[in-house]
Tab-separated table of C-alpha atoms in Angstrom:
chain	number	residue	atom	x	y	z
A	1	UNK	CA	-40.303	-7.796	-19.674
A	2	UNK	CA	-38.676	-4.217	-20.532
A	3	UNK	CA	-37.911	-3.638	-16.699
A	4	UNK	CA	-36.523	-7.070	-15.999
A	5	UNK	CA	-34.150	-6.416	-19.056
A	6	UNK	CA	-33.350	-2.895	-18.315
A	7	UNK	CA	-32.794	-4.488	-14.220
A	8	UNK	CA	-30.636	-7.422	-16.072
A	9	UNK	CA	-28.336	-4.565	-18.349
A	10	UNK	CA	-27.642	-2.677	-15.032
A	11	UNK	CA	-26.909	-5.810	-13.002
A	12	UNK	CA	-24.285	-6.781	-16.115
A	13	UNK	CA	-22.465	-2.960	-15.997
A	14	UNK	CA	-22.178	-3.042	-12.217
A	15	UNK	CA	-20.694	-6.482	-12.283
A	16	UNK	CA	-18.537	-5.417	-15.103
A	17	UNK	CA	-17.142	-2.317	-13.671
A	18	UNK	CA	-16.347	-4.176	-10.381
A	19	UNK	CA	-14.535	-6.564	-11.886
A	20	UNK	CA	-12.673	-4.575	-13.962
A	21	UNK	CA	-11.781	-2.042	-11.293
A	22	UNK	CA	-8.516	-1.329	-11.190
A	23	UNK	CA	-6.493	-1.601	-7.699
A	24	UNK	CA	-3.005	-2.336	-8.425
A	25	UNK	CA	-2.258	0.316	-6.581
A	26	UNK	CA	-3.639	-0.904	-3.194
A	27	UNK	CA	-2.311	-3.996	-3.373
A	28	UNK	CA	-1.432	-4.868	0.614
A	29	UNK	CA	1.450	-6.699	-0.042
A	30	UNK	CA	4.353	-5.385	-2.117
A	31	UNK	CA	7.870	-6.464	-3.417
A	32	UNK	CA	9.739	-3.814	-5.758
A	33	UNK	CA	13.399	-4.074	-7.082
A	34	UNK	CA	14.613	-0.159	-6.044
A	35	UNK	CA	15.194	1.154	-9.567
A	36	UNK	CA	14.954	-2.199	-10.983
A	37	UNK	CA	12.337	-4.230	-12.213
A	38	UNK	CA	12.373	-7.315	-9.900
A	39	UNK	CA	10.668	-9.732	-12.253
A	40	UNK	CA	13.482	-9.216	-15.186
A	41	UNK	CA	16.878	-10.335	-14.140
A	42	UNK	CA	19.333	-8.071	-12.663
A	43	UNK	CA	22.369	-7.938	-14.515
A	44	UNK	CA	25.764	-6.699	-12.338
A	45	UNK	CA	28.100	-5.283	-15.451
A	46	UNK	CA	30.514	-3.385	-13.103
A	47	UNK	CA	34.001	-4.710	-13.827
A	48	UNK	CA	34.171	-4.979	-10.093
A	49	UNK	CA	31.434	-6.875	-9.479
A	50	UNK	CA	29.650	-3.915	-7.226
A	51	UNK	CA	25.586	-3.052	-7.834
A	52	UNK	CA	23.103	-1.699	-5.549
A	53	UNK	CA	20.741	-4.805	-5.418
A	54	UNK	CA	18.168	-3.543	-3.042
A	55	UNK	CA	14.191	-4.755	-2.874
A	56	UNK	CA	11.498	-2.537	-1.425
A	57	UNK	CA	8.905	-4.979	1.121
A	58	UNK	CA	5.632	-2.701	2.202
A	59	UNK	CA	2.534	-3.908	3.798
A	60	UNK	CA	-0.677	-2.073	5.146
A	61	UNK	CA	-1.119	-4.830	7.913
A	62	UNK	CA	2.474	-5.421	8.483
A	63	UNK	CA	4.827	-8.247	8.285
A	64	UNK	CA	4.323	-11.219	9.813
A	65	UNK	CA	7.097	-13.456	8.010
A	66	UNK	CA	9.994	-12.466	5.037
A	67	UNK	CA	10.741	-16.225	4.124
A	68	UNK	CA	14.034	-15.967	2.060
A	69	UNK	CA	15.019	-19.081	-0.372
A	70	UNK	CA	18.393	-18.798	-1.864
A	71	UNK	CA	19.180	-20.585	-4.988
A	72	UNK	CA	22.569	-20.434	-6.566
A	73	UNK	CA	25.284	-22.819	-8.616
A	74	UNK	CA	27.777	-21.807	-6.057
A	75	UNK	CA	26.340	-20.949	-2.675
A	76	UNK	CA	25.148	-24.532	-2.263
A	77	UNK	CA	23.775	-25.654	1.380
A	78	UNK	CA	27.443	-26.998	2.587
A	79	UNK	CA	28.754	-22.983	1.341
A	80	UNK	CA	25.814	-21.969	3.614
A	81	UNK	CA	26.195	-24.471	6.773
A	82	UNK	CA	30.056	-23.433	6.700
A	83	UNK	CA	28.506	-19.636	7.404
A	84	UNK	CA	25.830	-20.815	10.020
A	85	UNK	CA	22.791	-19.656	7.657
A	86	UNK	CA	20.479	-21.914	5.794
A	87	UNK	CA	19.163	-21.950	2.364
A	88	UNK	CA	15.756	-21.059	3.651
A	89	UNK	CA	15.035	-18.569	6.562
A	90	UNK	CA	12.600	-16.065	7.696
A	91	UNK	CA	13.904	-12.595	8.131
A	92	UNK	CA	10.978	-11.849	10.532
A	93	UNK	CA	11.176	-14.440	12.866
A	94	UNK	CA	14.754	-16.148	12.989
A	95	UNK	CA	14.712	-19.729	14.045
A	96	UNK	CA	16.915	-19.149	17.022
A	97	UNK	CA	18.803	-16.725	18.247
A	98	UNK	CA	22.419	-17.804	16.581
A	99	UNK	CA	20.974	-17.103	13.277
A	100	UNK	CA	19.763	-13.944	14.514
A	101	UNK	CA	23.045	-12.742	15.470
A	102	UNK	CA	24.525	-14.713	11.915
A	103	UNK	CA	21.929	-12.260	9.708
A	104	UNK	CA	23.138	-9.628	11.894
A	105	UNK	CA	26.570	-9.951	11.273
A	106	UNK	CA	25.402	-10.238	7.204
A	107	UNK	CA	23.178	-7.058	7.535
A	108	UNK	CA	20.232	-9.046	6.752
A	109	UNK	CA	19.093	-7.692	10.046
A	110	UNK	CA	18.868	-4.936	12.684
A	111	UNK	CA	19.646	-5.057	16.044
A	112	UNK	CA	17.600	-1.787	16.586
A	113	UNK	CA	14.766	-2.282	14.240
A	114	UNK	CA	12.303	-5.254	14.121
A	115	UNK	CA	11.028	-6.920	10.529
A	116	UNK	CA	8.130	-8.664	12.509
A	117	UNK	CA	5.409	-6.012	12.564
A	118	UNK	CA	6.895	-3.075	10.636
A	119	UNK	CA	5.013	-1.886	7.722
A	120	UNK	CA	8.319	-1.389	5.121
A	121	UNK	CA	11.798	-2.950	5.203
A	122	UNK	CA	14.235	-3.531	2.631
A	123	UNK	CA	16.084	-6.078	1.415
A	124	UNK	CA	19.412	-5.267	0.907
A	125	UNK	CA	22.261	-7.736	-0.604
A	126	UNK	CA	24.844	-5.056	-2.290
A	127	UNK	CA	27.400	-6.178	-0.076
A	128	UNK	CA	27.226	-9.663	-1.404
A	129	UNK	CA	27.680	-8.944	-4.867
A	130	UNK	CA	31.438	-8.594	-5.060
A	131	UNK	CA	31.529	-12.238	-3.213
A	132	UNK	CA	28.897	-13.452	-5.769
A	133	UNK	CA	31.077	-12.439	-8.797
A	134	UNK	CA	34.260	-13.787	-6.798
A	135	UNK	CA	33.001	-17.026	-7.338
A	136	UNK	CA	33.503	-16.900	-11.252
A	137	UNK	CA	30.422	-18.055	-12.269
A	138	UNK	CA	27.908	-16.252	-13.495
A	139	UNK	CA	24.703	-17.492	-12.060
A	140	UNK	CA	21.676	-17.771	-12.295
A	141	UNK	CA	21.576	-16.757	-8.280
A	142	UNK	CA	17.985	-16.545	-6.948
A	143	UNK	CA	16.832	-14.922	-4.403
A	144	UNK	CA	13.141	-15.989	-3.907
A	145	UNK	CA	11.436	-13.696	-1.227
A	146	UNK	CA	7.563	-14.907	0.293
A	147	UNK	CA	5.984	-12.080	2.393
A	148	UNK	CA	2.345	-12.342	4.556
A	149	UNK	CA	1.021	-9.990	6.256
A	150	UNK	CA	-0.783	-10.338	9.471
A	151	UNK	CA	-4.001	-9.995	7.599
A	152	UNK	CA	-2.759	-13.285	5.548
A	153	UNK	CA	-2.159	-11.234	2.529
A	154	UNK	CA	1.219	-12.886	0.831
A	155	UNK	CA	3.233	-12.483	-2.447
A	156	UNK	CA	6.119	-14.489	-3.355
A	157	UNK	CA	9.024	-13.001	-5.728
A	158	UNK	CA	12.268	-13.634	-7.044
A	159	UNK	CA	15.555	-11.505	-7.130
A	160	UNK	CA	17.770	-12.937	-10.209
A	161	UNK	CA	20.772	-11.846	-10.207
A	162	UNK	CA	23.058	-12.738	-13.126
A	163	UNK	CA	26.735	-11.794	-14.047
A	164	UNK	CA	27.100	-11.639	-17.440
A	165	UNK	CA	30.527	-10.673	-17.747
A	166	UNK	CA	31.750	-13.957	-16.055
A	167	UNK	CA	32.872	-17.218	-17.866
A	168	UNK	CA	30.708	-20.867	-16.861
């Protein structure tokens, strides 16, 4: 009886500690605001309507797809369709080659470095800040970002970015 309690305790601590291990660290899929905290809202105060509004993507595996879901009061789907680029798209793997060249042109993408496959990227959309804030109205304007790995690993976040200096 002793043994098959003293067998039970240790059975208890083992499953205990394992499942209390912490490995936040490792987690194989990452999204990080750079010098921001990407799950508060990022506020752009500058009179000007300028921020650095750049998100940090790492995987161990490497990235299979960087879905991107934009939603905003102001850049609607016809604001979108007049630009040639869709409310949802994946950074990885464009859906044909125009929209390739159209994230290009935004500096969504590289010509000289690949998304599919890479370990880190970055997702950078400073330059469309000062267009954001041209529009007068404040926001919300979501930027909801879904990466997997090619071990199947995903994470899904959203970039908020709110001007709180602008009149609704």
């Amino acid at each position: 009886m002793k043994k098959n309690l003293v067998f039970l305790l240790m059975a208890f601590l083992t499953l205990n500690f394992v499942a209390c291990s912490d490995d936040d660290d490792n987690d194989p899929v990452t999204i990080e605001g750079r010098g921001f905290n990407i799950d508060q809202t990022f506020n752009v105060t500058n009179k000007d309507n300028t921020a650095e509004v750049i998100v940090n993507i790492a995987t161990e595996k490497g990235i299979e797809n960087l879905i991107v879901k934009i939603e905003s009061p102001v850049l609607t789907e016809d604001v979108l369709n007049a630009v040639n680029l869709p409310k949802e798209f994946d950074l990885a793997n464009p859906a044909s080659e125009e929209l390739a060249q159209t994230l290009i042109g935004f500096g969504l993408l590289s010509k000289d470095k690949k998304i599919k496959g890479s370990t880190e990227t970055t997702f950078d959309v400073s330059q469309f800040m000062p267009l954001l804030g041209g529009f007068e109205n404040p926001g919300p304007h979501k930027f909801i970002l879904t990466v997997k790995d090619s071990a199947g690993n995903n994470i899904s976040k959203t970039l908020t970015v709110y001007f709180p200096n602008l009149k609704k």
